[in-house]
Short mmCIF file of C-alpha atoms in Angstrom, two decimals:
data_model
loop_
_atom_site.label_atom_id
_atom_site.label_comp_id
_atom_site.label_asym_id
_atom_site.label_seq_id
_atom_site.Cartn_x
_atom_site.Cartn_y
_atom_site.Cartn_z
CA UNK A 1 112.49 -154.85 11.07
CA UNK A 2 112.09 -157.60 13.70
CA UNK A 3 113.23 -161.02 12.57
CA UNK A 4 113.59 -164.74 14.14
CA UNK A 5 114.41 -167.88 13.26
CA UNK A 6 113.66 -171.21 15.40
CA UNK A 7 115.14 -175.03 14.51
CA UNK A 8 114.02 -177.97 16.55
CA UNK A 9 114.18 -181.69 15.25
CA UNK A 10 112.30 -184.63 16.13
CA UNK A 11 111.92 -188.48 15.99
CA UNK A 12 109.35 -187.88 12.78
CA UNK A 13 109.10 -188.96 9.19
CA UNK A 14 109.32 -185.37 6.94
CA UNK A 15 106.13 -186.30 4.99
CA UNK A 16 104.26 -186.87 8.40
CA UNK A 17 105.48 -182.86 9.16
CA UNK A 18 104.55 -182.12 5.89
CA UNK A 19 100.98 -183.27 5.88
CA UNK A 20 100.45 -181.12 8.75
CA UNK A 21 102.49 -178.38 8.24
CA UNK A 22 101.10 -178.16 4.74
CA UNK A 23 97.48 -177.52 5.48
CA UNK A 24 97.39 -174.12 7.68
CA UNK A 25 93.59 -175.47 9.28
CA UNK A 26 95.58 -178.12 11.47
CA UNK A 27 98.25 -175.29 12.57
CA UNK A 28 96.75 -172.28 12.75
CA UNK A 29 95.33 -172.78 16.41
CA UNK A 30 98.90 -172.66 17.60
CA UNK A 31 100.03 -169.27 16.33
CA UNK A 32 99.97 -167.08 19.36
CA UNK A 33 97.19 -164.46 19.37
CA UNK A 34 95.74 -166.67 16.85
CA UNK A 35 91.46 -165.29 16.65
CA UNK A 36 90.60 -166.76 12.95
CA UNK A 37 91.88 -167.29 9.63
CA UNK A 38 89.77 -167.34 5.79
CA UNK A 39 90.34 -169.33 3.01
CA UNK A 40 89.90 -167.65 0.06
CA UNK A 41 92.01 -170.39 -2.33
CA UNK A 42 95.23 -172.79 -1.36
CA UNK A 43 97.65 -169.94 -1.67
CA UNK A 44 95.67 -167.07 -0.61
CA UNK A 45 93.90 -166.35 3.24
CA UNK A 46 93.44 -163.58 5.56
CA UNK A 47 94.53 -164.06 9.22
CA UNK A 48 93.27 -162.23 12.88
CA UNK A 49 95.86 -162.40 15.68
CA UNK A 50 94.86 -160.30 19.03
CA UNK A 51 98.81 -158.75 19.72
CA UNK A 52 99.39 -157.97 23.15
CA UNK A 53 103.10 -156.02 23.57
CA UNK A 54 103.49 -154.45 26.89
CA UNK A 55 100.31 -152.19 27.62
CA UNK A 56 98.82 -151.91 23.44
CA UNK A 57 96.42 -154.27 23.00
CA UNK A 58 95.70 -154.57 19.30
CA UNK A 59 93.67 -157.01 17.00
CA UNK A 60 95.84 -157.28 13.55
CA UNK A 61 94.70 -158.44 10.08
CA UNK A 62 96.67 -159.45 7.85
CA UNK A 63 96.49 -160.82 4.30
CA UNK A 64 98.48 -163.84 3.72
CA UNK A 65 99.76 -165.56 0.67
CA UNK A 66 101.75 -168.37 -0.32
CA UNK A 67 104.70 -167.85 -2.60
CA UNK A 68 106.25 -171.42 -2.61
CA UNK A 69 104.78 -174.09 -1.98
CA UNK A 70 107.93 -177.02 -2.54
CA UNK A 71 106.86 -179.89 -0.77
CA UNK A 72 108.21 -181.77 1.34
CA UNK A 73 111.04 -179.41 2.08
CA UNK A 74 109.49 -175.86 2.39
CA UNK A 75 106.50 -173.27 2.46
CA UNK A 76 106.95 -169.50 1.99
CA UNK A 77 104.56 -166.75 2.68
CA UNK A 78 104.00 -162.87 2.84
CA UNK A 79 102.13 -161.09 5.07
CA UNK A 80 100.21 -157.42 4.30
CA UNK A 81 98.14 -155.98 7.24
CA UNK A 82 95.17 -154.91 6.69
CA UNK A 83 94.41 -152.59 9.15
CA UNK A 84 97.73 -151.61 10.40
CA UNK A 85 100.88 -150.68 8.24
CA UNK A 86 103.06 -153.71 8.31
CA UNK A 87 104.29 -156.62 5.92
CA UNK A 88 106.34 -159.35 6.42
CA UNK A 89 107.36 -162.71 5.41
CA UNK A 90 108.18 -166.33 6.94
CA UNK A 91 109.08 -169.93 5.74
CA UNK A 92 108.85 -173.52 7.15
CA UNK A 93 111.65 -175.94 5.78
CA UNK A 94 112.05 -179.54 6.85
CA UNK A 95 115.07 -181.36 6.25
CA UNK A 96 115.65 -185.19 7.32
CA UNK A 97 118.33 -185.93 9.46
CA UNK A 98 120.16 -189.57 9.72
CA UNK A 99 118.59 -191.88 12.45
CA UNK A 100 120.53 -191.29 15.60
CA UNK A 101 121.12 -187.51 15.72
CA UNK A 102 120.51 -186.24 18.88
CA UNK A 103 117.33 -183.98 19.29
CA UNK A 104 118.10 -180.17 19.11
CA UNK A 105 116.05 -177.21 20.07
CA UNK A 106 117.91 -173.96 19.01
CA UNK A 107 117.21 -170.29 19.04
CA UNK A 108 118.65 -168.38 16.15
CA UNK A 109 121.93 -168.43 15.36
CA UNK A 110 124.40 -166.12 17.72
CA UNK A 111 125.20 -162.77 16.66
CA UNK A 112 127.68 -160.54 17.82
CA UNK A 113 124.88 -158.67 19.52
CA UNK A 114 125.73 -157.17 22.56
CA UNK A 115 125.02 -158.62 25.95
CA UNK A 116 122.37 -156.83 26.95
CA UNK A 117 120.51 -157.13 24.03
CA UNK A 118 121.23 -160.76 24.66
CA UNK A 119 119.69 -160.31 28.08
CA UNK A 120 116.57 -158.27 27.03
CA UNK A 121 115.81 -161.41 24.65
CA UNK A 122 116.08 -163.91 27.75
CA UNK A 123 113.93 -161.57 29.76
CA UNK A 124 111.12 -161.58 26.86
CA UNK A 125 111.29 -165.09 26.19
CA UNK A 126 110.65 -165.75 30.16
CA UNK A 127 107.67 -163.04 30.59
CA UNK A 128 106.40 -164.88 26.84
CA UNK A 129 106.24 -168.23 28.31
CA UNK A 130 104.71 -167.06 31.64
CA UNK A 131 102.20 -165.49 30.13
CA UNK A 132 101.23 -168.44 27.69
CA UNK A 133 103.01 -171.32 28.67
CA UNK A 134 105.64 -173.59 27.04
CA UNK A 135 105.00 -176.64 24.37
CA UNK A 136 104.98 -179.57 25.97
CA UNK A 137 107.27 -181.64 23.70
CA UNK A 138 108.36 -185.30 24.06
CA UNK A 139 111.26 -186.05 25.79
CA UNK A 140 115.08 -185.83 24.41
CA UNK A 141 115.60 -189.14 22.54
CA UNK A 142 111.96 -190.00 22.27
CA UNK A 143 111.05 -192.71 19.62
CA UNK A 144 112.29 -195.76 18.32
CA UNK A 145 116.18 -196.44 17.72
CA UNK A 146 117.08 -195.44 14.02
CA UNK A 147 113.51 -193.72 13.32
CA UNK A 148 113.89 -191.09 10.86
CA UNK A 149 114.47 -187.33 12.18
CA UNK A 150 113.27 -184.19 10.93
CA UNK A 151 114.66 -180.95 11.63
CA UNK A 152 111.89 -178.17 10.85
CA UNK A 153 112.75 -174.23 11.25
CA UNK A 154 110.61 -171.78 11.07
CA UNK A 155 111.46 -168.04 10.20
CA UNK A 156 109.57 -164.64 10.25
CA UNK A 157 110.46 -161.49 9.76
CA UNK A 158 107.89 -158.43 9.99
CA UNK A 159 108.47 -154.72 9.46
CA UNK A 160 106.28 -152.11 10.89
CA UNK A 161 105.50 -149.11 8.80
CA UNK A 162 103.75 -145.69 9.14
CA UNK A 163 105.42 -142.85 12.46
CA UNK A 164 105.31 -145.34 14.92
CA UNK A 165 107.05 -148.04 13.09
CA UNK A 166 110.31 -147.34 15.14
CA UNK A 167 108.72 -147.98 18.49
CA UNK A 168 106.57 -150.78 17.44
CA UNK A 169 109.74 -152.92 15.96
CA UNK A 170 111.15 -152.04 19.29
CA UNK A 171 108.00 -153.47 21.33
CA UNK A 172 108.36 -156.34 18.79
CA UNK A 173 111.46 -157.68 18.23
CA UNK A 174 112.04 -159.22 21.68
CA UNK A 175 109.32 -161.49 21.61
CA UNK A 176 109.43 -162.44 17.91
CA UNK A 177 111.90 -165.06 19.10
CA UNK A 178 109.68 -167.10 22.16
CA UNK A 179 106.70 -166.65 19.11
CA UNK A 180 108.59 -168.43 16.58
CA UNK A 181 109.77 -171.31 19.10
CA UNK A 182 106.50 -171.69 20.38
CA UNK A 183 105.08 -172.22 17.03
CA UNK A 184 107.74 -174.55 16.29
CA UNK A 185 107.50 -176.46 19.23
CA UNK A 186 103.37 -176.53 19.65
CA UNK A 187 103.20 -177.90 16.17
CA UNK A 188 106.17 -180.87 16.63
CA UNK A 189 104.98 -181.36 20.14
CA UNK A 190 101.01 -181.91 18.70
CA UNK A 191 102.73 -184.53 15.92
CA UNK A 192 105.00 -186.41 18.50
CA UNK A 193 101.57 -186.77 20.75
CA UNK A 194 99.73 -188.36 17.47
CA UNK A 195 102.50 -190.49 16.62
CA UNK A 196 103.29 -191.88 20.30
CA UNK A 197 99.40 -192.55 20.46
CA UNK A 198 99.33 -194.45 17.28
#
């Protein structure tokens, strides 16, 4: 099972997060590999995502649906693939933060995993950026002194199944991590644009 969870806060109003983070048309675009999502009703849609880990090449569907929907504090979801054997789960929550606290951008919280598992994760995260580039996010202490501050995490975990499972969550798991901040970041970086343009 391959698992990561992201933080990152920013000068933002929860309910302005919330409107977008809400409404999967305005995000989806960000998810990496992202190829199309369906509707079928509010808590029910099936998603395409083109995976490319190391030299496989695959185009996943999976069917999504919502199992909490507790606004403005958090969104839950499964995932079932479709045409590969895998399931999964993830989970936005937003929590406001008094005006003032500094901005924070944090990969999941330290294990005792060893170092060079440490150091595989570092050398994922750089080939994941080079290969599609980092969120452009506003700078540390962006926005107006005593603004409100939201801190949003994101987590996901997904578990291969059927013989190859073992080698897939291997291929996986390293670059679960860069996914999950890029998500994070693509989707506060798009809001922090909106609002500094307003």
């Amino acid at each position: 099972m391959a698992e990561a969870e992201y933080a990152t806060t920013a000068s933002l109003p929860v309910d302005t997060i919330w409107n977008f983070v809400q409404d999967m048309d305005k995000w989806a675009t960000y998810v990496v590999g992202y190829q199309g999502h369906e509707k079928h009703d509010e808590r029910h849609s099936t998603w395409t995502l083109k995976g490319d880990v190391g030299v496989l090449t695959r185009t996943l569907t999976f069917e999504v649906h919502i199992t909490e929907w507790s606004g403005p504090e958090r969104v839950r979801f499964t995932l079932q693939g479709v045409n590969e054997a895998m399931s999964g789960e993830g989970c936005f929550t937003l929590e406001a933060e008094g005006p003032g606290t500094a901005a924070t951008s944090a990969a999941p919280k330290r294990s005792a995993r060893p170092w060079w598992s440490r150091w595989l994760a570092a050398i994922a995260r750089f080939f994941y950026r080079w290969r599609h580039g980092a969120a452009e996010r506003a700078p540390e202490g962006a926005g107006s002194p005593g603004a409100a501050r939201t801190r949003l995490t994101f987590q996901l975990r997904l578990e291969p199944g059927g013989p190859m499972a073992p080698m897939i969550n291997a291929m996986i798991a390293p670059l679960l991590v860069p996914a999950a901040e890029d998500l994070a970041n693509r989707i506060m970086g798009h809001l922090e644009r909106e609002a500094g343009a307003a």
